[in-house]
PDB file of C-alpha atoms and ligand atoms in Angstrom:
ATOM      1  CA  UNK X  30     -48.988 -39.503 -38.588  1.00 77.00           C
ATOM      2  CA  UNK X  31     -47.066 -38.764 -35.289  1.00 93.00           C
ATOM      3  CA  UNK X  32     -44.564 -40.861 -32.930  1.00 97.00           C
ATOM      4  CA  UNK X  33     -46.207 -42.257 -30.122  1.00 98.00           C
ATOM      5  CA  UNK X  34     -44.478 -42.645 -26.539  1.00 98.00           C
ATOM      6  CA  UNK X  35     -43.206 -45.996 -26.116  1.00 98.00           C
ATOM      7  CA  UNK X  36     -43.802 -46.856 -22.590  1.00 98.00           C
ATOM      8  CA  UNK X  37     -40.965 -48.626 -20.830  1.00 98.00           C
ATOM      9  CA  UNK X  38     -40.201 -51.720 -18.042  1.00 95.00           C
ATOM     10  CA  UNK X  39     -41.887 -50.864 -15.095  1.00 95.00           C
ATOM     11  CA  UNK X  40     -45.303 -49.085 -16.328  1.00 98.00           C
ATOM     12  CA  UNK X  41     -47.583 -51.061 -15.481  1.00 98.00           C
ATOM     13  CA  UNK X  42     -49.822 -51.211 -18.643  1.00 98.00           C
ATOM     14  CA  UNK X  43     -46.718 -54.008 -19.911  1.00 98.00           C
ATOM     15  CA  UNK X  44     -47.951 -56.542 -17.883  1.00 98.00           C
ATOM     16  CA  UNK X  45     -51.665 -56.112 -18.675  1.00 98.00           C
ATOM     17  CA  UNK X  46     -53.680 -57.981 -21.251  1.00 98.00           C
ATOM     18  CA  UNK X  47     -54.941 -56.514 -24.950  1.00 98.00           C
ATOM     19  CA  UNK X  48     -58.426 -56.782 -26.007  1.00 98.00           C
ATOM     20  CA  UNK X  49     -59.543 -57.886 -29.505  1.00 98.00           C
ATOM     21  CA  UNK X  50     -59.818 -55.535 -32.614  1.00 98.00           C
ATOM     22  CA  UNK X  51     -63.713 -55.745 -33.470  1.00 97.00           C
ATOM     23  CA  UNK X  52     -63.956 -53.708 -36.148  1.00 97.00           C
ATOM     24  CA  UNK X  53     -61.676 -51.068 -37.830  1.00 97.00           C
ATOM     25  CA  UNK X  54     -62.527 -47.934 -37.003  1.00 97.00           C
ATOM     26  CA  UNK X  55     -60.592 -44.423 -37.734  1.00 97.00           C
ATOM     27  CA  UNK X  56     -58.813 -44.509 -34.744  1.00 97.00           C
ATOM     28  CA  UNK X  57     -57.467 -47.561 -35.115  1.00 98.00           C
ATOM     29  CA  UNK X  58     -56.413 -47.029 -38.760  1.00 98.00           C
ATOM     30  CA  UNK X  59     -54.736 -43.481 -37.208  1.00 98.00           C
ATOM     31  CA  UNK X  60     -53.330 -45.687 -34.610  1.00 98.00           C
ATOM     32  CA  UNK X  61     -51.345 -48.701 -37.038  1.00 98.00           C
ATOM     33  CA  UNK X  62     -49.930 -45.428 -38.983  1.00 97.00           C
ATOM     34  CA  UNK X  63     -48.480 -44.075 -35.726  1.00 98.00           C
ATOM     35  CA  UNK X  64     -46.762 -47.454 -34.446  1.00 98.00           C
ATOM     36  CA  UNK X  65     -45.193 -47.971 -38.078  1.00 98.00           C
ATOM     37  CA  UNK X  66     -43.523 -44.413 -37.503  1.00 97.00           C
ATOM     38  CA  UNK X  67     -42.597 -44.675 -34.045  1.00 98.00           C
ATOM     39  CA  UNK X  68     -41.112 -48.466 -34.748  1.00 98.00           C
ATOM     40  CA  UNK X  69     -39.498 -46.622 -38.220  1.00 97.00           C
ATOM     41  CA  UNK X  70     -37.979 -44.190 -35.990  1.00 97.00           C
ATOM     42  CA  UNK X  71     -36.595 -45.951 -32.830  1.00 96.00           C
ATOM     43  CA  UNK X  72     -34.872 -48.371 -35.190  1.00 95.00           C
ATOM     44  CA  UNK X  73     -37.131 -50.917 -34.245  1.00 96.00           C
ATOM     45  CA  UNK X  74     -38.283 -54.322 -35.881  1.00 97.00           C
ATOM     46  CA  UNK X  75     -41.466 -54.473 -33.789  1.00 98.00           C
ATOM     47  CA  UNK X  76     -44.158 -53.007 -31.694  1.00 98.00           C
ATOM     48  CA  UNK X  77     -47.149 -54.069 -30.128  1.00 98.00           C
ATOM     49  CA  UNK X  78     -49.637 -51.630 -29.273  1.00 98.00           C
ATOM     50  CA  UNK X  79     -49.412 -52.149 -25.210  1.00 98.00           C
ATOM     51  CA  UNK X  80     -46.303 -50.594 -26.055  1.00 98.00           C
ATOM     52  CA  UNK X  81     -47.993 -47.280 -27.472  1.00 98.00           C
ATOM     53  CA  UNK X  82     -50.337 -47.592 -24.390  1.00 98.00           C
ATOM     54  CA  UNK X  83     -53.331 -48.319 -26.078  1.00 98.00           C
ATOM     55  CA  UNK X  84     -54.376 -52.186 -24.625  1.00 98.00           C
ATOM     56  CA  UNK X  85     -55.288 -53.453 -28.298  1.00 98.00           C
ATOM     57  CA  UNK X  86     -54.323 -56.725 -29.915  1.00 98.00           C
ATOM     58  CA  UNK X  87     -52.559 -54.807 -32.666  1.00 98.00           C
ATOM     59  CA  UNK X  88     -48.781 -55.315 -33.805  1.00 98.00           C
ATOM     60  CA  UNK X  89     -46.827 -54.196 -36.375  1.00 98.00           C
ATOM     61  CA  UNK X  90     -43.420 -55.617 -37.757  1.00 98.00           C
ATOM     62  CA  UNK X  91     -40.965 -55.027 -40.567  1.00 98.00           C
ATOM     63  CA  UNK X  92     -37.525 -57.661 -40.251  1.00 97.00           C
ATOM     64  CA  UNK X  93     -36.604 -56.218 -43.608  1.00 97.00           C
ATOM     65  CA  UNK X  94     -33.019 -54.377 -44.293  1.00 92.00           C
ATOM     66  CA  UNK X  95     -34.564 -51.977 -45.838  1.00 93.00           C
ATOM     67  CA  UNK X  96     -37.356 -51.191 -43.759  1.00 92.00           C
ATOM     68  CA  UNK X  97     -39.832 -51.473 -46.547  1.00 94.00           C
ATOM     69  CA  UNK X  98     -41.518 -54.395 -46.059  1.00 97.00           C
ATOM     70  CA  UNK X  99     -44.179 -53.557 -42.952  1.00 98.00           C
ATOM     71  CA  UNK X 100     -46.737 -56.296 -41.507  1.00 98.00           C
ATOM     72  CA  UNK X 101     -49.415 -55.385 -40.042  1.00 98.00           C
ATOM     73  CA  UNK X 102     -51.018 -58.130 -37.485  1.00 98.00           C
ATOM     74  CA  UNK X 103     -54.719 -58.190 -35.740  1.00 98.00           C
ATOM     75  CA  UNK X 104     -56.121 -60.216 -33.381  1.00 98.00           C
ATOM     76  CA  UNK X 105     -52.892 -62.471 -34.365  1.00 98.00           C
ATOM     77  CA  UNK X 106     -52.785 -66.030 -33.086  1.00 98.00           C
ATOM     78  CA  UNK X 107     -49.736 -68.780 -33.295  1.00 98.00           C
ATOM     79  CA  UNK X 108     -51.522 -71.164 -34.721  1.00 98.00           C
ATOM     80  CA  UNK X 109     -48.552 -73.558 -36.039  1.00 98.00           C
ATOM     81  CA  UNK X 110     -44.985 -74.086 -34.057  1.00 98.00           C
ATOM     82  CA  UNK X 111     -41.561 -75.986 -34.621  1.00 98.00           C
ATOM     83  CA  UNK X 112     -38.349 -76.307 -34.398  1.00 98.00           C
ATOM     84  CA  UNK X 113     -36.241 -74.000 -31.995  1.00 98.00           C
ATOM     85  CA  UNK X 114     -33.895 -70.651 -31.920  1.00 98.00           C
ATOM     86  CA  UNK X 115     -31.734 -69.815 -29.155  1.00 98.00           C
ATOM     87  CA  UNK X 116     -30.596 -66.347 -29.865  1.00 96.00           C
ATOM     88  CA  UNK X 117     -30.406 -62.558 -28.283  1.00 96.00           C
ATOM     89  CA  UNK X 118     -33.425 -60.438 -28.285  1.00 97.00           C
ATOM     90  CA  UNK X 119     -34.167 -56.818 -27.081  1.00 97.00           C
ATOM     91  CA  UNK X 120     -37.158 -54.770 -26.919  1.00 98.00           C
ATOM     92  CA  UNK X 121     -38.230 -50.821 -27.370  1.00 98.00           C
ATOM     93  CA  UNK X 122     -39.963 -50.614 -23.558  1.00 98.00           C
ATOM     94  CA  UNK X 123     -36.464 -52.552 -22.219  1.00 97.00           C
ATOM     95  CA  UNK X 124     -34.017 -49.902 -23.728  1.00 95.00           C
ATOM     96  CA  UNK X 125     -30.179 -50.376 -23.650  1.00 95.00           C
ATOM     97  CA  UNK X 126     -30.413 -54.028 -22.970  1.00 96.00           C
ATOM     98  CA  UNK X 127     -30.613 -57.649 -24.301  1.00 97.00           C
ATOM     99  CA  UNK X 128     -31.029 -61.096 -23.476  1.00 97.00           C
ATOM    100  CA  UNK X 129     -30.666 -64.547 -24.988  1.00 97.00           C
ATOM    101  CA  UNK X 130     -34.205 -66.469 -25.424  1.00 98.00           C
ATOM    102  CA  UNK X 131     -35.577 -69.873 -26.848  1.00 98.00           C
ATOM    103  CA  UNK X 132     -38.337 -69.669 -29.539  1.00 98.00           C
ATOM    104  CA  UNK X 133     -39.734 -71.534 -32.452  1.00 98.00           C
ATOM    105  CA  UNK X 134     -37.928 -71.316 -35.580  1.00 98.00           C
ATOM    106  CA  UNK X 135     -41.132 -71.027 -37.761  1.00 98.00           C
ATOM    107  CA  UNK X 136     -44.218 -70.365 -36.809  1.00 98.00           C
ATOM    108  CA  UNK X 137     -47.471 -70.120 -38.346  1.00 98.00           C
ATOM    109  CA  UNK X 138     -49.382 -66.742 -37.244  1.00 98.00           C
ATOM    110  CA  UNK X 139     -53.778 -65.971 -38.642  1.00 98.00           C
ATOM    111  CA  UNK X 140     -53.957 -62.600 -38.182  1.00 98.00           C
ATOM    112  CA  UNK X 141     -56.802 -60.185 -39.519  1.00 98.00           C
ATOM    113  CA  UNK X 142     -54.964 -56.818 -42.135  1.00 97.00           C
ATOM    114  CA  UNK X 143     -56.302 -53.366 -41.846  1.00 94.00           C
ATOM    115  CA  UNK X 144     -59.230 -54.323 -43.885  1.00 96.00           C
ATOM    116  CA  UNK X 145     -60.052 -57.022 -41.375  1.00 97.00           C
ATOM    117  CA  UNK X 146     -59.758 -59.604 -44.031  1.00 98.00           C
ATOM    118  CA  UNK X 147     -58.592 -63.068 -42.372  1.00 98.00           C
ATOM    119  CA  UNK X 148     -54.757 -64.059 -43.552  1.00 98.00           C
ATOM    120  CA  UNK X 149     -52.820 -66.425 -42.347  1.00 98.00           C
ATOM    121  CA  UNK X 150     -48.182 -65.871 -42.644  1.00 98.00           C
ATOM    122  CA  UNK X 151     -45.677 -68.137 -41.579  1.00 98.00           C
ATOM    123  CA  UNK X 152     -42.286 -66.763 -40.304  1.00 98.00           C
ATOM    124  CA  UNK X 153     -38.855 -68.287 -39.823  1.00 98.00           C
ATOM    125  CA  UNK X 154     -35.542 -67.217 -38.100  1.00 98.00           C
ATOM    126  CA  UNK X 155     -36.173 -63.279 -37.406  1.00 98.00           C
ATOM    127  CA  UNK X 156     -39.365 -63.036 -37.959  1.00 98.00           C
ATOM    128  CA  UNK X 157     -40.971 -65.994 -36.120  1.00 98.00           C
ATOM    129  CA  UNK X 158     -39.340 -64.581 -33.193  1.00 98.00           C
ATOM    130  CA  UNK X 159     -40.153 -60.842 -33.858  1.00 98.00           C
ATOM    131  CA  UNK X 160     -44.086 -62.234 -34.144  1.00 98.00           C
ATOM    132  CA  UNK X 161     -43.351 -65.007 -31.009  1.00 98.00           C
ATOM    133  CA  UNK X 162     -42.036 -61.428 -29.378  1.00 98.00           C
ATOM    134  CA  UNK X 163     -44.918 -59.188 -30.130  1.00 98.00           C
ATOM    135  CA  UNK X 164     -47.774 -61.889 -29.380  1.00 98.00           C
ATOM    136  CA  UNK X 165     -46.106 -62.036 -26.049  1.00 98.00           C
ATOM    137  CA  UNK X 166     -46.714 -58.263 -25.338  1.00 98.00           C
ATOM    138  CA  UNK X 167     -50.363 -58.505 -26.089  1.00 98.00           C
ATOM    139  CA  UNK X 168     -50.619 -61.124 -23.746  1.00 98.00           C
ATOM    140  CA  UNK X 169     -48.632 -58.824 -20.830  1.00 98.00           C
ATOM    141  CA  UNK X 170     -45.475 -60.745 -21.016  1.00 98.00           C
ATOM    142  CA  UNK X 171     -42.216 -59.344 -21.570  1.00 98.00           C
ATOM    143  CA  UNK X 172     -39.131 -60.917 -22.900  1.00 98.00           C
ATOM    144  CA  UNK X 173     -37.260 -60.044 -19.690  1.00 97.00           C
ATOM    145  CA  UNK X 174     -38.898 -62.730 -18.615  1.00 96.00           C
ATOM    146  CA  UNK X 175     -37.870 -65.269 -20.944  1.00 97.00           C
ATOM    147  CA  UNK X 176     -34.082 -64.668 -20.727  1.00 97.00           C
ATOM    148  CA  UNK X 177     -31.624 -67.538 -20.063  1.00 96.00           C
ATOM    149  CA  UNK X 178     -29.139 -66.281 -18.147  1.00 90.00           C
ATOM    150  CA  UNK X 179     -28.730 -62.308 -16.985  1.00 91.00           C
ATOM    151  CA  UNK X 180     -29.632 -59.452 -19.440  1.00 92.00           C
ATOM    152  CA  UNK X 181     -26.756 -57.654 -21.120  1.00 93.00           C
ATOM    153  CA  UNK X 182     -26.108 -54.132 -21.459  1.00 93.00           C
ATOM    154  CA  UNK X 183     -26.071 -52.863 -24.666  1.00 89.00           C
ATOM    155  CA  UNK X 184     -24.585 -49.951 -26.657  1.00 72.00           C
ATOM    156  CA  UNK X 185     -27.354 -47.741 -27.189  1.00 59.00           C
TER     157      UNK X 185
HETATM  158 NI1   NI Z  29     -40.891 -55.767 -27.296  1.00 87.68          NI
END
């Protein structure tokens, strides 16, 4: 395994769109293990692989305390929305600041796993917006974008 580069606001690549996993291949496998490090390490509960720099609908996540609980998301698709959360957000490629956003309060995500075995997950609270979040980046949009209000400076 081996950290990856997280690009950051302003390269380009953010705003572009991800194409569909087909089928799992090495690189790909070589690739998921790489984004669950480099998320493990920047303290992160999130990363899409735009974010990496490879332009594949592939997105990892772990909400957990513990950071011990990773998902792994392909070709994932909101397939189910309700309810609402207004709350502050922040990103890897956007570091040292937040924002406050609107999202769903649970979603409903179908996603293929490594195996490329169809599942489907639903999420609430932290992790329907970490998923609302990372679909976004496949899709070229950033959170920055989202924001009610001015971004906020934060510690680190
Ligand atoms: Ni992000």
């Amino acid at each position: 395994m081996a950290l990856r580069n997280i690009r950051t606001e302003g390269d380009p690549i953010l705003g572009k769109i991800s194409k569909p996993i087909l089928e799992m291949t090495e690189k790909t496998k070589i690739l998921i293990e790489d984004m669950l490090e480099t998320m493990y390490h920047a303290n992160g509960v999130g990363l899409a692989a735009v974010q990496a720099g490879v332009l594949k609908r592939v997105v990892v996540i772990d909400v957990s305390e513990e950071g011990n609980s990773p998902i792994i998301l392909i070709n994932p698709e909101i397939i189910d929305k309700s309810g609402s959360q207004t709350g502050d957000e922040g990103c890897l490629s956007v570091p040292g600041k937040s924002g406050v956003v609107t999202r769903a309060m649970k979603v409903k995500v179908k996603a293929f796993d490594e195996n490329m075995k169809v599942f489907e997950l639903e999420g609430e609270g932290l992790l329907a917006r970490a998923i609302q979040h990372e679909v976004d980046h496949l899709d070229g949009i950033l959170y920055t974008s989202k924001v009610e209000g001015k971004l906020n400076e934060t510690e680190d």
